[in-house]
JSON list of C-alpha atoms in Angstrom, two decimals:
[
{"chain": "A", "resi": 1, "resn": "SER", "atom": "CA", "xyz": [-15.18, -2.00, 37.46]},
{"chain": "A", "resi": 2, "resn": "GLN", "atom": "CA", "xyz": [-15.33, 1.48, 39.09]},
{"chain": "A", "resi": 3, "resn": "LYS", "atom": "CA", "xyz": [-16.56, 4.24, 36.74]},
{"chain": "A", "resi": 4, "resn": "ILE", "atom": "CA", "xyz": [-15.80, 7.88, 37.59]},
{"chain": "A", "resi": 5, "resn": "GLU", "atom": "CA", "xyz": [-17.72, 10.81, 36.17]},
{"chain": "A", "resi": 6, "resn": "GLN", "atom": "CA", "xyz": [-16.73, 14.39, 36.53]},
{"chain": "A", "resi": 7, "resn": "ASN", "atom": "CA", "xyz": [-19.76, 16.57, 35.96]},
{"chain": "A", "resi": 8, "resn": "SER", "atom": "CA", "xyz": [-18.52, 18.72, 33.11]},
{"chain": "A", "resi": 9, "resn": "GLU", "atom": "CA", "xyz": [-15.59, 18.94, 30.83]},
{"chain": "A", "resi": 10, "resn": "ALA", "atom": "CA", "xyz": [-15.28, 22.66, 31.23]},
{"chain": "A", "resi": 11, "resn": "LEU", "atom": "CA", "xyz": [-16.36, 25.24, 33.76]},
{"chain": "A", "resi": 12, "resn": "ASN", "atom": "CA", "xyz": [-15.98, 29.05, 33.42]},
{"chain": "A", "resi": 13, "resn": "ILE", "atom": "CA", "xyz": [-16.46, 31.33, 36.40]},
{"chain": "A", "resi": 14, "resn": "GLN", "atom": "CA", "xyz": [-15.74, 34.86, 37.34]},
{"chain": "A", "resi": 15, "resn": "GLU", "atom": "CA", "xyz": [-12.74, 35.77, 39.48]},
{"chain": "A", "resi": 16, "resn": "GLY", "atom": "CA", "xyz": [-13.58, 35.89, 43.17]},
{"chain": "A", "resi": 17, "resn": "LYS", "atom": "CA", "xyz": [-16.48, 33.42, 42.89]},
{"chain": "A", "resi": 18, "resn": "THR", "atom": "CA", "xyz": [-16.51, 29.90, 44.29]},
{"chain": "A", "resi": 19, "resn": "ALA", "atom": "CA", "xyz": [-15.91, 27.09, 41.81]},
{"chain": "A", "resi": 20, "resn": "THR", "atom": "CA", "xyz": [-17.58, 23.79, 42.53]},
{"chain": "A", "resi": 21, "resn": "LEU", "atom": "CA", "xyz": [-16.54, 20.64, 40.68]},
{"chain": "A", "resi": 22, "resn": "THR", "atom": "CA", "xyz": [-18.29, 17.23, 40.99]},
{"chain": "A", "resi": 23, "resn": "CYS", "atom": "CA", "xyz": [-16.95, 13.72, 40.97]},
{"chain": "A", "resi": 24, "resn": "ASN", "atom": "CA", "xyz": [-19.40, 10.76, 40.92]},
{"chain": "A", "resi": 25, "resn": "TYR", "atom": "CA", "xyz": [-18.50, 7.15, 41.02]},
{"chain": "A", "resi": 26, "resn": "THR", "atom": "CA", "xyz": [-20.75, 4.22, 40.27]},
{"chain": "A", "resi": 27, "resn": "ASN", "atom": "CA", "xyz": [-19.78, 1.08, 42.26]},
{"chain": "A", "resi": 28, "resn": "TYR", "atom": "CA", "xyz": [-18.43, 0.46, 45.77]},
{"chain": "A", "resi": 29, "resn": "SER", "atom": "CA", "xyz": [-17.39, 3.39, 47.88]},
{"chain": "A", "resi": 30, "resn": "PRO", "atom": "CA", "xyz": [-13.59, 3.63, 48.06]},
{"chain": "A", "resi": 31, "resn": "ALA", "atom": "CA", "xyz": [-11.67, 3.94, 51.25]},
{"chain": "A", "resi": 32, "resn": "TYR", "atom": "CA", "xyz": [-10.52, 7.39, 50.10]},
{"chain": "A", "resi": 33, "resn": "LEU", "atom": "CA", "xyz": [-10.62, 9.78, 47.18]},
{"chain": "A", "resi": 34, "resn": "GLN", "atom": "CA", "xyz": [-7.98, 12.14, 45.88]},
{"chain": "A", "resi": 35, "resn": "TRP", "atom": "CA", "xyz": [-8.05, 15.40, 43.90]},
{"chain": "A", "resi": 36, "resn": "TYR", "atom": "CA", "xyz": [-5.21, 16.53, 41.61]},
{"chain": "A", "resi": 37, "resn": "ARG", "atom": "CA", "xyz": [-4.55, 19.56, 39.37]},
{"chain": "A", "resi": 38, "resn": "GLN", "atom": "CA", "xyz": [-3.09, 19.31, 35.92]},
{"chain": "A", "resi": 39, "resn": "ASP", "atom": "CA", "xyz": [-1.68, 22.18, 33.92]},
{"chain": "A", "resi": 40, "resn": "PRO", "atom": "CA", "xyz": [-1.07, 21.97, 30.20]},
{"chain": "A", "resi": 41, "resn": "GLY", "atom": "CA", "xyz": [2.06, 19.89, 29.35]},
{"chain": "A", "resi": 42, "resn": "ARG", "atom": "CA", "xyz": [2.61, 18.91, 32.92]},
{"chain": "A", "resi": 43, "resn": "GLY", "atom": "CA", "xyz": [1.90, 15.80, 35.06]},
{"chain": "A", "resi": 44, "resn": "PRO", "atom": "CA", "xyz": [-0.87, 16.01, 37.63]},
{"chain": "A", "resi": 45, "resn": "VAL", "atom": "CA", "xyz": [-0.12, 17.50, 41.04]},
{"chain": "A", "resi": 46, "resn": "PHE", "atom": "CA", "xyz": [-1.74, 16.16, 44.26]},
{"chain": "A", "resi": 47, "resn": "LEU", "atom": "CA", "xyz": [-4.00, 18.55, 46.12]},
{"chain": "A", "resi": 48, "resn": "LEU", "atom": "CA", "xyz": [-6.14, 16.72, 48.68]},
{"chain": "A", "resi": 49, "resn": "LEU", "atom": "CA", "xyz": [-7.02, 13.29, 49.96]},
{"chain": "A", "resi": 50, "resn": "ILE", "atom": "CA", "xyz": [-10.27, 12.63, 51.86]},
{"chain": "A", "resi": 51, "resn": "ARG", "atom": "CA", "xyz": [-10.99, 9.33, 53.58]},
{"chain": "A", "resi": 52, "resn": "GLU", "atom": "CA", "xyz": [-14.46, 7.66, 53.73]},
{"chain": "A", "resi": 53, "resn": "ASN", "atom": "CA", "xyz": [-14.94, 8.51, 57.44]},
{"chain": "A", "resi": 54, "resn": "GLU", "atom": "CA", "xyz": [-14.24, 12.18, 56.73]},
{"chain": "A", "resi": 55, "resn": "LYS", "atom": "CA", "xyz": [-17.04, 14.41, 55.64]},
{"chain": "A", "resi": 56, "resn": "GLU", "atom": "CA", "xyz": [-14.94, 17.39, 54.74]},
{"chain": "A", "resi": 57, "resn": "LYS", "atom": "CA", "xyz": [-11.33, 18.39, 54.27]},
{"chain": "A", "resi": 58, "resn": "ARG", "atom": "CA", "xyz": [-9.85, 21.86, 53.91]},
{"chain": "A", "resi": 59, "resn": "LYS", "atom": "CA", "xyz": [-6.54, 23.27, 52.65]},
{"chain": "A", "resi": 60, "resn": "GLU", "atom": "CA", "xyz": [-6.26, 27.04, 52.30]},
{"chain": "A", "resi": 61, "resn": "ARG", "atom": "CA", "xyz": [-8.93, 28.04, 49.67]},
{"chain": "A", "resi": 62, "resn": "LEU", "atom": "CA", "xyz": [-9.73, 24.44, 48.81]},
{"chain": "A", "resi": 63, "resn": "LYS", "atom": "CA", "xyz": [-12.49, 22.31, 50.33]},
{"chain": "A", "resi": 64, "resn": "VAL", "atom": "CA", "xyz": [-13.42, 18.74, 49.48]},
{"chain": "A", "resi": 65, "resn": "THR", "atom": "CA", "xyz": [-16.48, 16.83, 50.71]},
{"chain": "A", "resi": 66, "resn": "PHE", "atom": "CA", "xyz": [-17.15, 13.15, 50.41]},
{"chain": "A", "resi": 67, "resn": "ASP", "atom": "CA", "xyz": [-20.70, 11.69, 50.54]},
{"chain": "A", "resi": 68, "resn": "THR", "atom": "CA", "xyz": [-20.67, 7.85, 50.36]},
{"chain": "A", "resi": 69, "resn": "THR", "atom": "CA", "xyz": [-24.49, 7.76, 50.26]},
{"chain": "A", "resi": 70, "resn": "LEU", "atom": "CA", "xyz": [-24.56, 9.95, 47.10]},
{"chain": "A", "resi": 71, "resn": "LYS", "atom": "CA", "xyz": [-21.34, 8.32, 45.83]},
{"chain": "A", "resi": 72, "resn": "GLN", "atom": "CA", "xyz": [-20.10, 11.82, 45.26]},
{"chain": "A", "resi": 73, "resn": "SER", "atom": "CA", "xyz": [-17.27, 14.17, 46.11]},
{"chain": "A", "resi": 74, "resn": "LEU", "atom": "CA", "xyz": [-17.44, 17.98, 45.70]},
{"chain": "A", "resi": 75, "resn": "PHE", "atom": "CA", "xyz": [-14.33, 20.07, 45.23]},
{"chain": "A", "resi": 76, "resn": "HIS", "atom": "CA", "xyz": [-14.55, 23.81, 46.00]},
{"chain": "A", "resi": 77, "resn": "ILE", "atom": "CA", "xyz": [-12.24, 26.63, 45.34]},
{"chain": "A", "resi": 78, "resn": "THR", "atom": "CA", "xyz": [-13.27, 29.79, 47.15]},
{"chain": "A", "resi": 79, "resn": "ALA", "atom": "CA", "xyz": [-12.22, 33.31, 46.08]},
{"chain": "A", "resi": 80, "resn": "SER", "atom": "CA", "xyz": [-11.08, 31.88, 42.77]},
{"chain": "A", "resi": 81, "resn": "GLN", "atom": "CA", "xyz": [-8.12, 33.49, 40.93]},
{"chain": "A", "resi": 82, "resn": "PRO", "atom": "CA", "xyz": [-7.05, 33.28, 37.26]},
{"chain": "A", "resi": 83, "resn": "ALA", "atom": "CA", "xyz": [-4.06, 31.26, 38.49]},
{"chain": "A", "resi": 84, "resn": "ASP", "atom": "CA", "xyz": [-6.53, 28.56, 39.54]},
{"chain": "A", "resi": 85, "resn": "SER", "atom": "CA", "xyz": [-7.22, 27.86, 35.82]},
{"chain": "A", "resi": 86, "resn": "ALA", "atom": "CA", "xyz": [-6.33, 24.26, 35.18]},
{"chain": "A", "resi": 87, "resn": "THR", "atom": "CA", "xyz": [-7.80, 20.82, 34.80]},
{"chain": "A", "resi": 88, "resn": "TYR", "atom": "CA", "xyz": [-8.92, 19.18, 38.01]},
{"chain": "A", "resi": 89, "resn": "LEU", "atom": "CA", "xyz": [-8.94, 15.44, 38.29]},
{"chain": "A", "resi": 90, "resn": "CYS", "atom": "CA", "xyz": [-10.44, 13.07, 40.90]},
{"chain": "A", "resi": 91, "resn": "ALA", "atom": "CA", "xyz": [-8.88, 9.74, 41.50]},
{"chain": "A", "resi": 92, "resn": "LEU", "atom": "CA", "xyz": [-10.14, 6.64, 43.28]},
{"chain": "A", "resi": 93, "resn": "PRO", "atom": "CA", "xyz": [-8.43, 3.40, 44.33]},
{"chain": "A", "resi": 94, "resn": "ALA", "atom": "CA", "xyz": [-9.74, 0.44, 42.48]},
{"chain": "A", "resi": 95, "resn": "TYR", "atom": "CA", "xyz": [-9.01, -3.24, 42.17]},
{"chain": "A", "resi": 96, "resn": "SER", "atom": "CA", "xyz": [-8.72, -5.20, 38.97]},
{"chain": "A", "resi": 97, "resn": "GLY", "atom": "CA", "xyz": [-10.29, -8.56, 38.45]},
{"chain": "A", "resi": 98, "resn": "ALA", "atom": "CA", "xyz": [-6.97, -10.08, 39.33]},
{"chain": "A", "resi": 99, "resn": "GLY", "atom": "CA", "xyz": [-7.06, -8.22, 42.60]},
{"chain": "A", "resi": 100, "resn": "SER", "atom": "CA", "xyz": [-4.36, -5.73, 41.77]},
{"chain": "A", "resi": 101, "resn": "TYR", "atom": "CA", "xyz": [-4.52, -2.16, 42.94]},
{"chain": "A", "resi": 102, "resn": "GLN", "atom": "CA", "xyz": [-5.13, 0.67, 40.53]},
{"chain": "A", "resi": 103, "resn": "LEU", "atom": "CA", "xyz": [-5.43, 4.43, 41.07]},
{"chain": "A", "resi": 104, "resn": "THR", "atom": "CA", "xyz": [-8.09, 5.37, 38.59]},
{"chain": "A", "resi": 105, "resn": "PHE", "atom": "CA", "xyz": [-8.64, 8.93, 37.34]},
{"chain": "A", "resi": 106, "resn": "GLY", "atom": "CA", "xyz": [-11.72, 10.72, 36.02]},
{"chain": "A", "resi": 107, "resn": "LYS", "atom": "CA", "xyz": [-11.41, 12.57, 32.71]},
{"chain": "A", "resi": 108, "resn": "GLY", "atom": "CA", "xyz": [-11.18, 15.85, 34.59]},
{"chain": "A", "resi": 109, "resn": "THR", "atom": "CA", "xyz": [-12.89, 19.21, 34.52]},
{"chain": "A", "resi": 110, "resn": "LYS", "atom": "CA", "xyz": [-11.13, 22.20, 32.88]},
{"chain": "A", "resi": 111, "resn": "LEU", "atom": "CA", "xyz": [-11.68, 25.24, 35.02]},
{"chain": "A", "resi": 112, "resn": "SER", "atom": "CA", "xyz": [-11.18, 28.77, 33.59]},
{"chain": "A", "resi": 113, "resn": "VAL", "atom": "CA", "xyz": [-11.31, 31.65, 35.97]},
{"chain": "A", "resi": 114, "resn": "ILE", "atom": "CA", "xyz": [-12.11, 34.91, 34.11]},
{"chain": "A", "resi": 115, "resn": "PRO", "atom": "CA", "xyz": [-10.54, 38.19, 35.39]},
{"chain": "B", "resi": 1, "resn": "GLY", "atom": "CA", "xyz": [16.30, 13.02, 43.38]},
{"chain": "B", "resi": 2, "resn": "ALA", "atom": "CA", "xyz": [13.68, 15.44, 44.61]},
{"chain": "B", "resi": 3, "resn": "GLY", "atom": "CA", "xyz": [10.90, 14.19, 42.34]},
{"chain": "B", "resi": 4, "resn": "VAL", "atom": "CA", "xyz": [9.91, 11.60, 39.77]},
{"chain": "B", "resi": 5, "resn": "SER", "atom": "CA", "xyz": [12.14, 11.83, 36.70]},
{"chain": "B", "resi": 6, "resn": "GLN", "atom": "CA", "xyz": [11.21, 10.52, 33.25]},
{"chain": "B", "resi": 7, "resn": "SER", "atom": "CA", "xyz": [13.34, 10.23, 30.21]},
{"chain": "B", "resi": 8, "resn": "PRO", "atom": "CA", "xyz": [13.37, 11.12, 27.46]},
{"chain": "B", "resi": 9, "resn": "SER", "atom": "CA", "xyz": [11.09, 14.10, 27.64]},
{"chain": "B", "resi": 10, "resn": "ASN", "atom": "CA", "xyz": [10.32, 13.84, 23.95]},
{"chain": "B", "resi": 11, "resn": "LYS", "atom": "CA", "xyz": [10.68, 10.94, 21.59]},
{"chain": "B", "resi": 12, "resn": "VAL", "atom": "CA", "xyz": [9.92, 10.85, 17.86]},
{"chain": "B", "resi": 13, "resn": "THR", "atom": "CA", "xyz": [10.19, 7.37, 16.37]},
{"chain": "B", "resi": 14, "resn": "GLU", "atom": "CA", "xyz": [9.35, 5.81, 13.07]},
{"chain": "B", "resi": 15, "resn": "LYS", "atom": "CA", "xyz": [6.49, 3.38, 12.90]},
{"chain": "B", "resi": 16, "resn": "GLY", "atom": "CA", "xyz": [7.64, -0.16, 13.50]},
{"chain": "B", "resi": 17, "resn": "LYS", "atom": "CA", "xyz": [10.58, 0.81, 15.73]},
{"chain": "B", "resi": 18, "resn": "ASP", "atom": "CA", "xyz": [10.86, -0.17, 19.40]},
{"chain": "B", "resi": 19, "resn": "VAL", "atom": "CA", "xyz": [11.04, 2.47, 22.14]},
{"chain": "B", "resi": 20, "resn": "GLU", "atom": "CA", "xyz": [11.98, 2.37, 25.77]},
{"chain": "B", "resi": 21, "resn": "LEU", "atom": "CA", "xyz": [10.72, 4.86, 28.34]},
{"chain": "B", "resi": 22, "resn": "ARG", "atom": "CA", "xyz": [12.35, 5.29, 31.63]},
{"chain": "B", "resi": 23, "resn": "CYS", "atom": "CA", "xyz": [11.01, 6.30, 35.06]},
{"chain": "B", "resi": 24, "resn": "ASP", "atom": "CA", "xyz": [13.11, 7.11, 38.14]},
{"chain": "B", "resi": 25, "resn": "PRO", "atom": "CA", "xyz": [10.67, 7.26, 41.14]},
{"chain": "B", "resi": 26, "resn": "ILE", "atom": "CA", "xyz": [11.18, 9.08, 44.38]},
{"chain": "B", "resi": 27, "resn": "SER", "atom": "CA", "xyz": [13.63, 7.16, 46.50]},
{"chain": "B", "resi": 28, "resn": "GLY", "atom": "CA", "xyz": [11.85, 4.93, 49.01]},
{"chain": "B", "resi": 29, "resn": "HIS", "atom": "CA", "xyz": [8.52, 4.85, 47.20]},
{"chain": "B", "resi": 30, "resn": "THR", "atom": "CA", "xyz": [7.20, 1.34, 46.95]},
{"chain": "B", "resi": 31, "resn": "ALA", "atom": "CA", "xyz": [4.37, 1.92, 44.49]},
{"chain": "B", "resi": 32, "resn": "LEU", "atom": "CA", "xyz": [4.88, 2.99, 40.94]},
{"chain": "B", "resi": 33, "resn": "TYR", "atom": "CA", "xyz": [2.31, 3.56, 38.19]},
{"chain": "B", "resi": 34, "resn": "TRP", "atom": "CA", "xyz": [2.31, 4.08, 34.41]},
{"chain": "B", "resi": 35, "resn": "TYR", "atom": "CA", "xyz": [-0.44, 5.99, 32.55]},
{"chain": "B", "resi": 36, "resn": "ARG", "atom": "CA", "xyz": [-0.99, 7.02, 28.97]},
{"chain": "B", "resi": 37, "resn": "GLN", "atom": "CA", "xyz": [-2.63, 10.37, 28.13]},
{"chain": "B", "resi": 38, "resn": "ARG", "atom": "CA", "xyz": [-3.75, 11.01, 24.56]},
{"chain": "B", "resi": 39, "resn": "LEU", "atom": "CA", "xyz": [-4.11, 14.60, 23.42]},
{"chain": "B", "resi": 40, "resn": "GLY", "atom": "CA", "xyz": [-7.07, 16.20, 25.17]},
{"chain": "B", "resi": 41, "resn": "GLN", "atom": "CA", "xyz": [-7.95, 12.95, 26.94]},
{"chain": "B", "resi": 42, "resn": "GLY", "atom": "CA", "xyz": [-7.85, 11.62, 30.48]},
{"chain": "B", "resi": 43, "resn": "LEU", "atom": "CA", "xyz": [-5.29, 9.40, 32.15]},
{"chain": "B", "resi": 44, "resn": "GLU", "atom": "CA", "xyz": [-5.49, 5.75, 31.02]},
{"chain": "B", "resi": 45, "resn": "PHE", "atom": "CA", "xyz": [-4.07, 3.40, 33.59]},
{"chain": "B", "resi": 46, "resn": "LEU", "atom": "CA", "xyz": [-1.53, 0.94, 32.25]},
{"chain": "B", "resi": 47, "resn": "ILE", "atom": "CA", "xyz": [0.18, -0.86, 35.07]},
{"chain": "B", "resi": 48, "resn": "TYR", "atom": "CA", "xyz": [1.01, -0.72, 38.77]},
{"chain": "B", "resi": 49, "resn": "PHE", "atom": "CA", "xyz": [4.11, -2.04, 40.54]},
{"chain": "B", "resi": 50, "resn": "GLN", "atom": "CA", "xyz": [4.33, -2.85, 44.21]},
{"chain": "B", "resi": 51, "resn": "GLY", "atom": "CA", "xyz": [8.06, -3.15, 44.71]},
{"chain": "B", "resi": 52, "resn": "ASN", "atom": "CA", "xyz": [9.17, -4.94, 41.59]},
{"chain": "B", "resi": 53, "resn": "SER", "atom": "CA", "xyz": [5.99, -6.97, 41.19]},
{"chain": "B", "resi": 54, "resn": "ALA", "atom": "CA", "xyz": [3.16, -6.14, 38.80]},
{"chain": "B", "resi": 55, "resn": "PRO", "atom": "CA", "xyz": [0.38, -8.62, 39.69]},
{"chain": "B", "resi": 56, "resn": "ASP", "atom": "CA", "xyz": [-1.91, -7.48, 36.81]},
{"chain": "B", "resi": 57, "resn": "LYS", "atom": "CA", "xyz": [-0.75, -6.59, 33.33]},
{"chain": "B", "resi": 58, "resn": "SER", "atom": "CA", "xyz": [-4.22, -6.46, 31.79]},
{"chain": "B", "resi": 59, "resn": "GLY", "atom": "CA", "xyz": [-4.16, -2.65, 31.55]},
{"chain": "B", "resi": 60, "resn": "LEU", "atom": "CA", "xyz": [-1.39, -2.78, 28.99]},
{"chain": "B", "resi": 61, "resn": "PRO", "atom": "CA", "xyz": [-3.07, -1.97, 25.63]},
{"chain": "B", "resi": 62, "resn": "SER", "atom": "CA", "xyz": [-1.49, -4.86, 23.66]},
{"chain": "B", "resi": 63, "resn": "ASP", "atom": "CA", "xyz": [1.21, -7.45, 23.80]},
{"chain": "B", "resi": 64, "resn": "ARG", "atom": "CA", "xyz": [3.53, -4.98, 22.18]},
{"chain": "B", "resi": 65, "resn": "PHE", "atom": "CA", "xyz": [3.67, -3.18, 25.55]},
{"chain": "B", "resi": 66, "resn": "SER", "atom": "CA", "xyz": [5.76, -4.50, 28.45]},
{"chain": "B", "resi": 67, "resn": "ALA", "atom": "CA", "xyz": [7.02, -2.99, 31.74]},
{"chain": "B", "resi": 68, "resn": "GLU", "atom": "CA", "xyz": [9.50, -3.97, 34.36]},
{"chain": "B", "resi": 69, "resn": "ARG", "atom": "CA", "xyz": [10.85, -2.50, 37.57]},
{"chain": "B", "resi": 70, "resn": "THR", "atom": "CA", "xyz": [14.21, -3.12, 39.18]},
{"chain": "B", "resi": 71, "resn": "GLY", "atom": "CA", "xyz": [13.72, -3.55, 42.93]},
{"chain": "B", "resi": 72, "resn": "GLU", "atom": "CA", "xyz": [11.99, -0.47, 44.27]},
{"chain": "B", "resi": 73, "resn": "SER", "atom": "CA", "xyz": [13.84, 1.68, 41.79]},
{"chain": "B", "resi": 74, "resn": "VAL", "atom": "CA", "xyz": [13.83, 2.51, 38.09]},
{"chain": "B", "resi": 75, "resn": "SER", "atom": "CA", "xyz": [11.03, 1.29, 35.83]},
{"chain": "B", "resi": 76, "resn": "THR", "atom": "CA", "xyz": [11.03, 0.93, 32.02]},
{"chain": "B", "resi": 77, "resn": "LEU", "atom": "CA", "xyz": [8.02, 0.84, 29.73]},
{"chain": "B", "resi": 78, "resn": "THR", "atom": "CA", "xyz": [8.85, -0.79, 26.34]},
{"chain": "B", "resi": 79, "resn": "ILE", "atom": "CA", "xyz": [6.71, -0.48, 23.27]},
{"chain": "B", "resi": 80, "resn": "GLN", "atom": "CA", "xyz": [7.64, -2.89, 20.47]},
{"chain": "B", "resi": 81, "resn": "ARG", "atom": "CA", "xyz": [6.84, -2.26, 16.76]},
{"chain": "B", "resi": 82, "resn": "THR", "atom": "CA", "xyz": [5.32, 1.13, 17.53]},
{"chain": "B", "resi": 83, "resn": "GLN", "atom": "CA", "xyz": [2.16, 2.27, 15.76]},
{"chain": "B", "resi": 84, "resn": "GLN", "atom": "CA", "xyz": [0.79, 5.75, 15.15]},
{"chain": "B", "resi": 85, "resn": "GLU", "atom": "CA", "xyz": [-1.94, 5.04, 17.72]},
{"chain": "B", "resi": 86, "resn": "ASP", "atom": "CA", "xyz": [0.79, 4.77, 20.42]},
{"chain": "B", "resi": 87, "resn": "SER", "atom": "CA", "xyz": [1.43, 8.49, 20.04]},
{"chain": "B", "resi": 88, "resn": "ALA", "atom": "CA", "xyz": [0.66, 9.98, 23.46]},
{"chain": "B", "resi": 89, "resn": "VAL", "atom": "CA", "xyz": [2.24, 11.36, 26.67]},
{"chain": "B", "resi": 90, "resn": "TYR", "atom": "CA", "xyz": [3.30, 8.57, 28.95]},
{"chain": "B", "resi": 91, "resn": "LEU", "atom": "CA", "xyz": [3.21, 9.49, 32.62]},
{"chain": "B", "resi": 92, "resn": "CYS", "atom": "CA", "xyz": [4.88, 7.77, 35.46]},
{"chain": "B", "resi": 93, "resn": "ALA", "atom": "CA", "xyz": [4.02, 8.30, 39.12]},
{"chain": "B", "resi": 94, "resn": "SER", "atom": "CA", "xyz": [5.19, 6.95, 42.50]},
{"chain": "B", "resi": 95, "resn": "SER", "atom": "CA", "xyz": [3.87, 6.88, 45.97]},
{"chain": "B", "resi": 96, "resn": "LEU", "atom": "CA", "xyz": [5.25, 5.79, 49.36]},
{"chain": "B", "resi": 97, "resn": "TYR", "atom": "CA", "xyz": [2.45, 3.13, 49.64]},
{"chain": "B", "resi": 98, "resn": "GLU", "atom": "CA", "xyz": [-0.52, 2.40, 47.45]},
{"chain": "B", "resi": 99, "resn": "ASN", "atom": "CA", "xyz": [-2.91, 4.46, 49.58]},
{"chain": "B", "resi": 100, "resn": "THR", "atom": "CA", "xyz": [-0.88, 7.69, 49.71]},
{"chain": "B", "resi": 101, "resn": "GLU", "atom": "CA", "xyz": [-0.59, 10.66, 47.33]},
{"chain": "B", "resi": 102, "resn": "ALA", "atom": "CA", "xyz": [0.99, 9.97, 43.97]},
{"chain": "B", "resi": 103, "resn": "PHE", "atom": "CA", "xyz": [3.79, 12.15, 42.61]},
{"chain": "B", "resi": 104, "resn": "PHE", "atom": "CA", "xyz": [4.01, 12.41, 38.81]},
{"chain": "B", "resi": 105, "resn": "GLY", "atom": "CA", "xyz": [6.90, 12.98, 36.50]},
{"chain": "B", "resi": 106, "resn": "GLN", "atom": "CA", "xyz": [6.67, 15.44, 33.68]},
{"chain": "B", "resi": 107, "resn": "GLY", "atom": "CA", "xyz": [5.96, 12.67, 31.22]},
{"chain": "B", "resi": 108, "resn": "THR", "atom": "CA", "xyz": [7.45, 11.47, 27.96]},
{"chain": "B", "resi": 109, "resn": "ARG", "atom": "CA", "xyz": [5.82, 12.74, 24.78]},
{"chain": "B", "resi": 110, "resn": "LEU", "atom": "CA", "xyz": [5.92, 9.94, 22.21]},
{"chain": "B", "resi": 111, "resn": "THR", "atom": "CA", "xyz": [5.27, 10.76, 18.54]},
{"chain": "B", "resi": 112, "resn": "VAL", "atom": "CA", "xyz": [5.17, 7.94, 16.04]},
{"chain": "B", "resi": 113, "resn": "VAL", "atom": "CA", "xyz": [5.60, 9.02, 12.48]}
]
């Protein structure tokens, strides 16, 4: 089964710097990969989806890359702000042994942006 | 409704009781997912519905757990004979199709005492 690893449980950075979060997966390369944000006590909120034939995707201060050779996605937040503090999750499609679709999440990286 | 709605928001139940959690997905969304999130932990996949069909129930933690979905509408997750280890936030999400973004509800916080 697909295993997802997000590089660190917690990341602290100074306001204004670029935060870089890593998502690695172990088995087959998925057709796409998603990133979500989760605030305490809330459900995850979708941020970006990147497909296997896309090297890079941008949305405002967010940038995602997808390297199927390295089996890795990088998530960047430029000009970080304290309001960006949250847990960021990557998610991949996977298929169970019975062939059923699953959307599988990594454990997440808790980002703290220090003023 | 505008988003995914889950009820109740909070549920405290005695060990051994049955509980039913409800999820109202976004209208028109064919795919629906249930996850469990223990305190400080990641999202544990439970089950996926395409329409009202769930081809694989192996993600459910035990036979005390069951789920159903009516058409492409409301879904219920039922936990029988609850145990303290069932205490967690249960999250529901829906998406237009299986390869599009998922929209999550606010979750149901279940506490078994």
